[in-house]
Tab-separated table of C-alpha atoms and ligand atoms in Angstrom:
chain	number	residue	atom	x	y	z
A	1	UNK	CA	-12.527	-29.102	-23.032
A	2	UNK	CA	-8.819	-29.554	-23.502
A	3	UNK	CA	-7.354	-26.386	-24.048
A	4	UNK	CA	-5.823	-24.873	-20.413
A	5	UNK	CA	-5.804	-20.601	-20.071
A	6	UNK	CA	-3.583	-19.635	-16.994
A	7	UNK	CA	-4.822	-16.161	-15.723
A	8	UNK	CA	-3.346	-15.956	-12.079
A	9	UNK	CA	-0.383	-14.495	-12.746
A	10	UNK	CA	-0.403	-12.378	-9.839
A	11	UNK	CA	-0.181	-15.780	-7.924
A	12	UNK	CA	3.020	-16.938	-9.554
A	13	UNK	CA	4.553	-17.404	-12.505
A	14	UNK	CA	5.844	-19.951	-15.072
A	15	UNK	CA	9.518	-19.717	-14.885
A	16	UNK	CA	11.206	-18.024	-17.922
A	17	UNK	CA	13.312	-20.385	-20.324
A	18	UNK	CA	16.473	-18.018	-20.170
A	19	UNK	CA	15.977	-17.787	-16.316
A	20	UNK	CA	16.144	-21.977	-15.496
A	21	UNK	CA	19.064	-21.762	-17.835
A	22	UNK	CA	20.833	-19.401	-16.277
A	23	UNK	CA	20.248	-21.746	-13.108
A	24	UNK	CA	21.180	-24.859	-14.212
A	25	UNK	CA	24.786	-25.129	-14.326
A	26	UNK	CA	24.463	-24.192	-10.765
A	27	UNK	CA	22.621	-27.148	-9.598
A	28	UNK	CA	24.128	-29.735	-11.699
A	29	UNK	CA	28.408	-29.204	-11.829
A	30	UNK	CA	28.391	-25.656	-10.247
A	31	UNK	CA	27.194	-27.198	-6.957
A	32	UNK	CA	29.363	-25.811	-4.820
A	33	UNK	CA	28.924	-24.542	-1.067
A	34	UNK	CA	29.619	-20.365	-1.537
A	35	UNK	CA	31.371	-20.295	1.873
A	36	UNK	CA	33.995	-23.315	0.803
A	37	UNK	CA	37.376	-21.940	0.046
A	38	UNK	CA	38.259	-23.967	-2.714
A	39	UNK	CA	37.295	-23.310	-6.020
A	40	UNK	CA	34.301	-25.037	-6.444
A	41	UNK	CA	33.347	-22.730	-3.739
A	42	UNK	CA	34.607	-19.763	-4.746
A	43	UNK	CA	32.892	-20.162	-8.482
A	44	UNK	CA	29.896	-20.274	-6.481
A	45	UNK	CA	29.943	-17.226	-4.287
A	46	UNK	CA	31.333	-15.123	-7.345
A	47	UNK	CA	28.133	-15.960	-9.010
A	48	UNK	CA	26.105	-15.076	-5.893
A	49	UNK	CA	28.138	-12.073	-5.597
A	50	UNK	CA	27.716	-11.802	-9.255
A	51	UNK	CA	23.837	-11.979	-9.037
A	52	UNK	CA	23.549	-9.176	-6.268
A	53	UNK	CA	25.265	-6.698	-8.096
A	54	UNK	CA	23.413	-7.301	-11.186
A	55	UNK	CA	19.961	-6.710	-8.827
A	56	UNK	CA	21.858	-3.729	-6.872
A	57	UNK	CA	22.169	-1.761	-10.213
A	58	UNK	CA	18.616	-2.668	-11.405
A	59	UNK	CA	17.339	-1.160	-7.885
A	60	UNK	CA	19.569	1.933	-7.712
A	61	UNK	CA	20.605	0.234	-4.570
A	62	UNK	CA	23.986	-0.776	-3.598
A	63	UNK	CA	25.277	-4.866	-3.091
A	64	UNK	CA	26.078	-4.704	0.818
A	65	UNK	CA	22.449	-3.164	0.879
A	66	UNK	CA	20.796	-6.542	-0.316
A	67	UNK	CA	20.107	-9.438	1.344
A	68	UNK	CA	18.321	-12.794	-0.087
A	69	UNK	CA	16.074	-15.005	1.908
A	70	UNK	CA	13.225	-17.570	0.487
A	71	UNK	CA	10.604	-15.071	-0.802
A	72	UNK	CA	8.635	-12.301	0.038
A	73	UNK	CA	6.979	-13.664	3.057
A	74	UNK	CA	10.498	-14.347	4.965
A	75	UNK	CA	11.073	-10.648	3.707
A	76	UNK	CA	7.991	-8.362	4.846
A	77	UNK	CA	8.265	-10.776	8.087
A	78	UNK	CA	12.336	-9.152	8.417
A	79	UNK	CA	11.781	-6.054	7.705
A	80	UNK	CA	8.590	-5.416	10.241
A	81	UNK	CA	9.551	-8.042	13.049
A	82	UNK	CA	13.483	-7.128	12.529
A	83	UNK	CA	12.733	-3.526	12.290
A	84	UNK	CA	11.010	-3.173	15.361
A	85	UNK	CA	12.843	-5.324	17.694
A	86	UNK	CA	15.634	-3.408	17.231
A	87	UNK	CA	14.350	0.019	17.385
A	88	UNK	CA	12.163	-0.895	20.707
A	89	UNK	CA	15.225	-0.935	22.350
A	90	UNK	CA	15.084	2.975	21.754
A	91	UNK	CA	11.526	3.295	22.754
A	92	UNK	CA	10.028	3.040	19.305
A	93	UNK	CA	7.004	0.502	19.362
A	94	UNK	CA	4.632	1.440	17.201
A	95	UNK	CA	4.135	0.465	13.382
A	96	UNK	CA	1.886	2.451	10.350
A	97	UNK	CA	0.320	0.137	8.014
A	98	UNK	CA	-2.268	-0.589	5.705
A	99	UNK	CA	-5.083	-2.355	5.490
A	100	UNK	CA	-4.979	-3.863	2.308
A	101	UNK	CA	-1.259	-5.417	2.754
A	102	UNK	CA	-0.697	-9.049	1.816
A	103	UNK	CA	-0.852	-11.353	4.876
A	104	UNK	CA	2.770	-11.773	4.973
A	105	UNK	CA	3.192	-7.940	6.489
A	106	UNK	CA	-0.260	-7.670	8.200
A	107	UNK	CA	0.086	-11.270	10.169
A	108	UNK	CA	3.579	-10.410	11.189
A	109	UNK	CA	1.859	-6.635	12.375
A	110	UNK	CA	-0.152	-8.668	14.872
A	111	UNK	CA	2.684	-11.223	15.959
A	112	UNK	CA	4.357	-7.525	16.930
A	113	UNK	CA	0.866	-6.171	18.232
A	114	UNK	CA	0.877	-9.908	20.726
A	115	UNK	CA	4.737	-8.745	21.741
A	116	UNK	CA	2.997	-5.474	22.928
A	117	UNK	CA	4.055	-2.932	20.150
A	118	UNK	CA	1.202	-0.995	18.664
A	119	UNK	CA	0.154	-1.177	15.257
A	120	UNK	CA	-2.172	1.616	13.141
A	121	UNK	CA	-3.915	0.204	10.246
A	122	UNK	CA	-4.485	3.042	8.005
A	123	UNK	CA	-7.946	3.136	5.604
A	124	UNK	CA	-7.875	3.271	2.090
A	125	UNK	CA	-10.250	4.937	-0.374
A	126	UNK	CA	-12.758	3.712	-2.556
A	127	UNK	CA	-9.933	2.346	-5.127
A	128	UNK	CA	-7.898	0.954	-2.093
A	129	UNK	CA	-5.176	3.910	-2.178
A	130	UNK	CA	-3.307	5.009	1.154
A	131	UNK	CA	-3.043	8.965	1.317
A	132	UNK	CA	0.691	10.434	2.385
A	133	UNK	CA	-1.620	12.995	4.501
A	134	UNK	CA	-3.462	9.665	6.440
A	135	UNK	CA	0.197	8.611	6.859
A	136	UNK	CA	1.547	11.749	8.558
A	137	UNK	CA	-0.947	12.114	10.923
A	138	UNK	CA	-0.668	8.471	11.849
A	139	UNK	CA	3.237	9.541	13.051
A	140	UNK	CA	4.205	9.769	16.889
A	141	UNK	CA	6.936	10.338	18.389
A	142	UNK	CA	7.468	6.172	18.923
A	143	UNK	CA	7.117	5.177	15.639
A	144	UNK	CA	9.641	2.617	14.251
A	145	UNK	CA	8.174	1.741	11.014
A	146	UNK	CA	5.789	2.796	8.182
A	147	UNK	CA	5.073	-0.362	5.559
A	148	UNK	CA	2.853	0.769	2.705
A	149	UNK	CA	2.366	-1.849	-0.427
A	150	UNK	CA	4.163	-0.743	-3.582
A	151	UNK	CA	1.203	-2.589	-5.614
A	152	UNK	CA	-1.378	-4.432	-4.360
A	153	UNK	CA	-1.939	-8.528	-5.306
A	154	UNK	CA	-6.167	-8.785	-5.347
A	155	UNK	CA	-6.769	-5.449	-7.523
A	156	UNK	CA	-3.178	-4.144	-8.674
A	157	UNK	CA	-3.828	-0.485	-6.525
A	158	UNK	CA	-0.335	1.706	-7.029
A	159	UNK	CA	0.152	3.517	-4.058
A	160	UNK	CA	1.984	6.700	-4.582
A	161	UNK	CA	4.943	5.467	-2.441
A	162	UNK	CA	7.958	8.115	-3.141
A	163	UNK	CA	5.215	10.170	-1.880
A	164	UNK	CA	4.430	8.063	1.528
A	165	UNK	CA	8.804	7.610	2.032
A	166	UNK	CA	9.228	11.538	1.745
A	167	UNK	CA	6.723	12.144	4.602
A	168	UNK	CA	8.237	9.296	6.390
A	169	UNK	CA	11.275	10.881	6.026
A	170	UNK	CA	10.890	14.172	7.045
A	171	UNK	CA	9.440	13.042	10.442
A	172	UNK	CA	12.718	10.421	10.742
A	173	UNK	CA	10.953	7.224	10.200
A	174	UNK	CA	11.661	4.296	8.504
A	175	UNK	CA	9.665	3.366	5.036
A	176	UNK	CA	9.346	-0.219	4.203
A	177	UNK	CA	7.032	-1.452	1.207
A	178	UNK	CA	6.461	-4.748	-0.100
A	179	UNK	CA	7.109	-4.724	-3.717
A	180	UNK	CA	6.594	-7.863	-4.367
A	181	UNK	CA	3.902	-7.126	-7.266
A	182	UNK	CA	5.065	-3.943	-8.543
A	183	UNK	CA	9.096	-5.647	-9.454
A	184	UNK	CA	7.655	-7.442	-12.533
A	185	UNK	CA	6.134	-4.183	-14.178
A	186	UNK	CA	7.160	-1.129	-12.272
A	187	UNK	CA	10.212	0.567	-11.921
A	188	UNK	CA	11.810	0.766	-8.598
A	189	UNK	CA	14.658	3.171	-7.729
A	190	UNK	CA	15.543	2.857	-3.816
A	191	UNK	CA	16.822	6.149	-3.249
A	192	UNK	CA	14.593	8.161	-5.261
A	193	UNK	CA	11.697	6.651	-4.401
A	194	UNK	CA	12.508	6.890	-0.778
A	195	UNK	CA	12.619	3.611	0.548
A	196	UNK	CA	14.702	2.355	2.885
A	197	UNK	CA	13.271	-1.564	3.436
A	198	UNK	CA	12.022	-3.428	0.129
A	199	UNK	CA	10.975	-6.751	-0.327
A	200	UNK	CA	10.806	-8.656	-4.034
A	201	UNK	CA	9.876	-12.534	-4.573
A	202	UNK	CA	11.511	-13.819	-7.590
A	203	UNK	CA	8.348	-16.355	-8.450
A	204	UNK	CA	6.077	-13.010	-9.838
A	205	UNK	CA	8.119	-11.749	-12.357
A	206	UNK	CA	9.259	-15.149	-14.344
A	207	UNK	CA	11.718	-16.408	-11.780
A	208	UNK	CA	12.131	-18.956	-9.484
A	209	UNK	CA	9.715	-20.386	-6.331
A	210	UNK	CA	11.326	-19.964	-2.933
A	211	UNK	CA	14.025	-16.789	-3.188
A	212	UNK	CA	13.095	-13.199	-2.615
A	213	UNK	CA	15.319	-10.507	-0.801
A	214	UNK	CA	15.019	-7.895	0.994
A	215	UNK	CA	16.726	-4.121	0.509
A	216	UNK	CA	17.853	-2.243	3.497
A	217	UNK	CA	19.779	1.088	3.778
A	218	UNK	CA	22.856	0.559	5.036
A	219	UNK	CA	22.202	2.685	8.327
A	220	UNK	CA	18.741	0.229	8.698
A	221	UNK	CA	19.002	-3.020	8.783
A	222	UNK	CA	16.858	-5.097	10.746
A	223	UNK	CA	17.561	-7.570	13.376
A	224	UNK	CA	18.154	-10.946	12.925
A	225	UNK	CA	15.309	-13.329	11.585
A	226	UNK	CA	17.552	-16.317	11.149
A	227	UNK	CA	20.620	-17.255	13.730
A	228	UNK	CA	23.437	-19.626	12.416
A	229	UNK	CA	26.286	-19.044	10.460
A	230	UNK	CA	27.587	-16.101	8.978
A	231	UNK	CA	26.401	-16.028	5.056
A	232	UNK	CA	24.805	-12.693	4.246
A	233	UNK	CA	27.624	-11.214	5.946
A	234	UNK	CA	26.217	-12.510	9.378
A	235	UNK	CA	22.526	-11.158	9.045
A	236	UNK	CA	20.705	-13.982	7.282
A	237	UNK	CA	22.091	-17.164	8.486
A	238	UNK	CA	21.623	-20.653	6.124
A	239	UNK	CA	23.559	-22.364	2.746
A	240	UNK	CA	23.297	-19.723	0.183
A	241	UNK	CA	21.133	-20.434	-2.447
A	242	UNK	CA	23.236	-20.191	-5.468
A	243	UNK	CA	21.283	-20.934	-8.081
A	244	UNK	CA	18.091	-19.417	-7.037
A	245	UNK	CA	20.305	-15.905	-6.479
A	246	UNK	CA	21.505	-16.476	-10.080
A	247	UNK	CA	17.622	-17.131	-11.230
A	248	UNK	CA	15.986	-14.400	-9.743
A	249	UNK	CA	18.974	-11.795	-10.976
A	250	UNK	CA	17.947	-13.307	-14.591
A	251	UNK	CA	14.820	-12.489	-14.169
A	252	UNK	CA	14.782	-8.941	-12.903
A	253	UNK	CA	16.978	-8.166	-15.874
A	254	UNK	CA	14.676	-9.481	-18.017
A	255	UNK	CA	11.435	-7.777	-16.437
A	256	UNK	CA	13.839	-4.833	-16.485
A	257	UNK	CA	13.981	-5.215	-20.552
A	258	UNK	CA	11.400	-2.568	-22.684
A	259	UNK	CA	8.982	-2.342	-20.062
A	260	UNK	CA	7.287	0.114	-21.507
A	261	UNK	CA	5.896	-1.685	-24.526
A	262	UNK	CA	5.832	-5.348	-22.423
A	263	UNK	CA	3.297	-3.260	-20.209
A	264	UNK	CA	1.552	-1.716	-22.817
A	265	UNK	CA	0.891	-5.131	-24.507
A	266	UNK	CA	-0.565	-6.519	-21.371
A	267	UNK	CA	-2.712	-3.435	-20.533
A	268	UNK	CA	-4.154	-3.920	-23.713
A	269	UNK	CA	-5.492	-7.960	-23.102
A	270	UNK	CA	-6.212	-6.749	-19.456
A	271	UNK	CA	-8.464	-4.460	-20.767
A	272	UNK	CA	-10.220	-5.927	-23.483
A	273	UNK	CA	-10.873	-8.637	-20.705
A	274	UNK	CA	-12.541	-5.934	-18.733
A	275	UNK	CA	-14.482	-4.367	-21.451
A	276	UNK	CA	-15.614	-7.863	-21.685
A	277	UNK	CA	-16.439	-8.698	-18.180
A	278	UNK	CA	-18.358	-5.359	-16.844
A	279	UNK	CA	-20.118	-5.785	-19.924
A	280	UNK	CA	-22.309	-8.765	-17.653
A	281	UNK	CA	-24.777	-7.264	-15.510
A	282	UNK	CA	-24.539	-6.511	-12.302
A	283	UNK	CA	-20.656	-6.265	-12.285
A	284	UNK	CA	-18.530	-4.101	-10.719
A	285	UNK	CA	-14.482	-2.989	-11.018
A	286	UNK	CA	-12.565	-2.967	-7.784
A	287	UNK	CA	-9.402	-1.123	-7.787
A	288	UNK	CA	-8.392	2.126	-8.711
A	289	UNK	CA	-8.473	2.431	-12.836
A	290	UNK	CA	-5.690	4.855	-12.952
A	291	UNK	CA	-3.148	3.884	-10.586
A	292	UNK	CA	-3.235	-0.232	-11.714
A	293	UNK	CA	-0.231	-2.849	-12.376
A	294	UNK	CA	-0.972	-3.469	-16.206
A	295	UNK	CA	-2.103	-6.924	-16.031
A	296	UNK	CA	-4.404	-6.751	-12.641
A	297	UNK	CA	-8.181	-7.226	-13.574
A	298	UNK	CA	-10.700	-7.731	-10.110
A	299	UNK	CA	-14.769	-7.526	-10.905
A	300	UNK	CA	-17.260	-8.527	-8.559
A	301	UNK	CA	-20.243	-10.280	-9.451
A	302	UNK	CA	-24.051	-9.938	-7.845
A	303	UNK	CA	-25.176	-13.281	-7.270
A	304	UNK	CA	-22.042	-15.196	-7.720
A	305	UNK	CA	-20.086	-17.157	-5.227
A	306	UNK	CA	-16.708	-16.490	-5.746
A	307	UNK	CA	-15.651	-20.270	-4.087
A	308	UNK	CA	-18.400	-21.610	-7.034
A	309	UNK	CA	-17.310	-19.682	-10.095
A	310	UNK	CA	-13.850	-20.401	-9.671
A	311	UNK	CA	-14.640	-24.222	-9.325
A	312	UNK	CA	-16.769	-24.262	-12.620
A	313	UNK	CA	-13.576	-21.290	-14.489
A	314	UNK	CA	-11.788	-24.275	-13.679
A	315	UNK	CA	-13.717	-26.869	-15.512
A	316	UNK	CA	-13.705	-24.597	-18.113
A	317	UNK	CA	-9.655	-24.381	-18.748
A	318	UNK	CA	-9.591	-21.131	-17.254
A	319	UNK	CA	-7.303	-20.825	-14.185
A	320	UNK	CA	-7.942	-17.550	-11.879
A	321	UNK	CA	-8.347	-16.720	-8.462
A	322	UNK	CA	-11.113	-15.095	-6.251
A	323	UNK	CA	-8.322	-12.841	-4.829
A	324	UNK	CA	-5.550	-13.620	-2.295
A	325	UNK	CA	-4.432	-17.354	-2.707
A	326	UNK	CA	-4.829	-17.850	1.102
A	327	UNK	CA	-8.102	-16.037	1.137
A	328	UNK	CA	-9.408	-18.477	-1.950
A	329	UNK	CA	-8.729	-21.435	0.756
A	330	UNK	CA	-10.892	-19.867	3.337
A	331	UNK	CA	-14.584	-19.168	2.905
A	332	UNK	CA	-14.272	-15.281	4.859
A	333	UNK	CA	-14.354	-12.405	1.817
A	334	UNK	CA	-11.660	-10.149	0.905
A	335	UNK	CA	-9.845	-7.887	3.769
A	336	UNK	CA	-8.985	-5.918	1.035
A	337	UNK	CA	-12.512	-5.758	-0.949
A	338	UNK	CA	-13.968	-5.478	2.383
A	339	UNK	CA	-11.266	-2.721	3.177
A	340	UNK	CA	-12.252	-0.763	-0.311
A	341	UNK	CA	-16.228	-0.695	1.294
A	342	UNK	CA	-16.916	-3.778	-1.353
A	343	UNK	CA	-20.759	-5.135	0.093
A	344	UNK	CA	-20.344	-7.925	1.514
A	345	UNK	CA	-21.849	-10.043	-0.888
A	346	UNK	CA	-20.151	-8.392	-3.900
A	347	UNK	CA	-16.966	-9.299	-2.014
A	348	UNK	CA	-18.275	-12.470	-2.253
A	349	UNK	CA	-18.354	-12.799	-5.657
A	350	UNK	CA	-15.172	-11.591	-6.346
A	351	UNK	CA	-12.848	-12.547	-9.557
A	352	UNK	CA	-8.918	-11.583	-10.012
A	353	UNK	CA	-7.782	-12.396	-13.504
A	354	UNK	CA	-4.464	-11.606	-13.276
A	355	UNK	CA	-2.293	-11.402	-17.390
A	356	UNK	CA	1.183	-12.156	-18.166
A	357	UNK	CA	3.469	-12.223	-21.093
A	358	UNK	CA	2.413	-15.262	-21.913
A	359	UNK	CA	-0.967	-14.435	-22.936
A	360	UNK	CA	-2.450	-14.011	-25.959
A	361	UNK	CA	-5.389	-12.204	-27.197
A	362	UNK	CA	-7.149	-15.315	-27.991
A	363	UNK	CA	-6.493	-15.811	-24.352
A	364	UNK	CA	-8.414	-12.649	-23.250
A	365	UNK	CA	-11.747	-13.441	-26.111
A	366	UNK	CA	-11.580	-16.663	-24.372
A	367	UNK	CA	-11.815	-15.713	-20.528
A	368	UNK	CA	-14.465	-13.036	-21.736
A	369	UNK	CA	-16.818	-16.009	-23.023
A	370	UNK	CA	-15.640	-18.214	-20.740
A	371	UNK	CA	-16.513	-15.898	-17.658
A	372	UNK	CA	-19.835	-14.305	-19.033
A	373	UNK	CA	-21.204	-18.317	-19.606
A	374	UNK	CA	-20.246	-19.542	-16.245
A	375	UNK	CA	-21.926	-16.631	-14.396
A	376	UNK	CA	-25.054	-17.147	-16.324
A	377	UNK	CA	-25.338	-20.388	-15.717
A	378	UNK	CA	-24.933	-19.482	-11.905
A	379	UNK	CA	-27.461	-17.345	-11.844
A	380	UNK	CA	-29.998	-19.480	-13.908
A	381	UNK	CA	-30.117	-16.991	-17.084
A	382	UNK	CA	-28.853	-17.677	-20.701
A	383	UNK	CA	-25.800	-16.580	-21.893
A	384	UNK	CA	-25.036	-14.745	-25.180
A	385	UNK	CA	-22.540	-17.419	-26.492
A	386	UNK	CA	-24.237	-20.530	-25.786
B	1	LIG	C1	3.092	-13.227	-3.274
B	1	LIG	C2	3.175	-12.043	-2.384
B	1	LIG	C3	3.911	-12.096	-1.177
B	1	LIG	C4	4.542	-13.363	-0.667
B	1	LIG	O1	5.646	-13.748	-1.424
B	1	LIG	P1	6.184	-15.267	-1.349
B	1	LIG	O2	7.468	-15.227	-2.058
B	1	LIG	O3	5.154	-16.092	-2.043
B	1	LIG	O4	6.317	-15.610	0.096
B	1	LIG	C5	4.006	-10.939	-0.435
B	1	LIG	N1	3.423	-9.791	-0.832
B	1	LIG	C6	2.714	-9.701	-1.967
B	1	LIG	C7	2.119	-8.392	-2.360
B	1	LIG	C8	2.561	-10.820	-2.787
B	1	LIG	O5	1.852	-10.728	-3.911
């Protein structure tokens, strides 16, 4: 089989044309350092400066509020392990979060938890939302930080986080979520959606590998992550990325570009895909139907390994993940299928298909006969299209 469908979108991305061409002149003759004074220099950090005011407007958020670092991991790690070490000096050591957050935010919670701070991991519901009420009562008196996902990256669950920042808010905490999903398909206003910390990777929504940032309120930011010199006026330390900057400000302005119908087209291949794939027996959805990023599909499967259907999807031409990408290395289920009260052994057999813009609806007809012949032949019955 020669043709190749690429349905892990909420993995990464294929960079956008217009994005690695807005990048280019900056790694070939636009090379310089943005901290030199002369003028190869200065072209440089105007374009960086450039790039972080384009990204301040499209976040409601203001330039000396952002801050870029190498993706969204660097980012959630900031904002909780930053957060915290500075606020412990004023007693606060305890942390609200979720349990379905990406490893990035919930492996940093327990670095904190082995430093002695104290971490709540709040429940979700049957769809994997996190209640504003669950967060409330979670406050004390010693709480530093709340992080709450804006979208979630195995089963696309919105959480209703204006909500979640204004009860954070009115009990003078801090509100931190990890957008890194949601930036490619959702809108994000800082201030009215009351968040104070934000992280974005620029590799999910069309951009480059290996730049994110993060957005703090000017009257939060964290601590130091990174010692050295003084780029990011003195609070992220390391050569400034120029062209990355310059690729991921591309690419938020594009994602930023009729979202509306963009969405709508992808909702619509997402879910003839699941039409498709809960038409298979014994299959289940797993996420919340309502509240879903547009191009997020997970089903579980009775009978199915996960770790074997992917292996056979991929023999097929059909790339897609069982989930997390760091959970599809490791044989343990789902924390967040697990977290939703997923069996087990649904967890187990567990597919994200995850849709971009650059698939088609043959794509979708394809992964539906693609994915109802593979799980047949895994459980030893005959399939409709063979
Ligand atoms: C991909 C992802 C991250 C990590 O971002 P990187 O830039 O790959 O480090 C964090 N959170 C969520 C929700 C993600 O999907």
């Amino acid at each position: 089989m020669s043709s190749f469908i690429y349905a892990d979108n909420a993995a990464t991305t294929r960079i956008s044309d217009e994005v690695l061409e807005a990048m280019l002149p900056y790694l070939q003759e636009q090379y310089g350092n943005a901290s030199a004074l002369y003028r190869l220099g200065r072209t440089a950090h105007s374009a960086l400066e450039q790039s972080r005011r384009q990204i301040a407007e499209l976040l409601g958020a203001s330039p000396m509020e952002l801050f870029f670092t190498s993706g969204g991991t660097e980012s959630n790690n900031w904002a909780l392990k930053g957060t915290v070490h500075r606020l412990a000096r004023q007693g606060k050591r305890h942390i609200v979060t979720s349990a379905v957050e990406h490893h990035s935010v919930l492996h940093a919670a327990a670095a904190l938890e082995r430093e002695g701070v104290s971490v709540t991991y709040l429940p979700v519901d049957a769809v994997g939302r996190v209640s504003p009420q669950a967060v409330e009562s979670a406050l004390r008196p010693d709480t530093a930080l709340v992080s709450i996902m804006y979208a979630n990256n195995e089963i696309g669950t919105i959480q209703p986080v204006a909500e979640i920042g204004a009860v954070c808010h009115a009990h003078g905490v801090l509100f931190h979520t990890d957008a890194v999903q949601a930036a490619g398909t959702l809108p994000i206003r800082v201030k009215e959606q009351n968040i104070d910390l934000l992280s974005l990777s620029a590799h999910k929504f069309y951009g480059p590998k290996g730049v994110g940032l993060l957005y703090c309120r000017r009257d939060a930011y964290p601590a130091t992550l990174l010692d050295g010199g003084a780029q990011e006026r003195g609070h992220r330390a390391g050569t400034e990325n120029v062209a990355l900057a310059v690729g991921m400000a591309k690419a938020l302005e594009l994602a930023c570009q009729d979202r509306a119908a963009k969405n709508g087209a992808i909702a619509a291949l997402r879910d003839e895909v699941q039409e498709g794939l809960l038409r298979i027996h014994d299959s289940r959805l797993n996420g919340d139907p309502d509240h879903r990023l547009p191009g997020t599909l997970n089903v579980s499967f009775a009978g199915v390994d996960g770790q074997s259907l992917l292996f056979r999807l991929d023999l097929a031409g059909l790339a897609a993940s069982s989930g997390s990408a760091c959970a599809s290395g490791s044989l343990s289920p789902s924390h967040v299928l697990l977290a939703l009260g997923v069996p087990y052994e649904l967890a187990h057999g567990s597919l994200r298909i995850s849709l971009g813009k650059y698939n088609t609806k043959e794509d979708a007809s394809a992964i539906v006969r693609i994915v109802t012949d593979t799980v047949a032949e895994l459980r030893g019955e005959p399939s409709p299209y063979r």
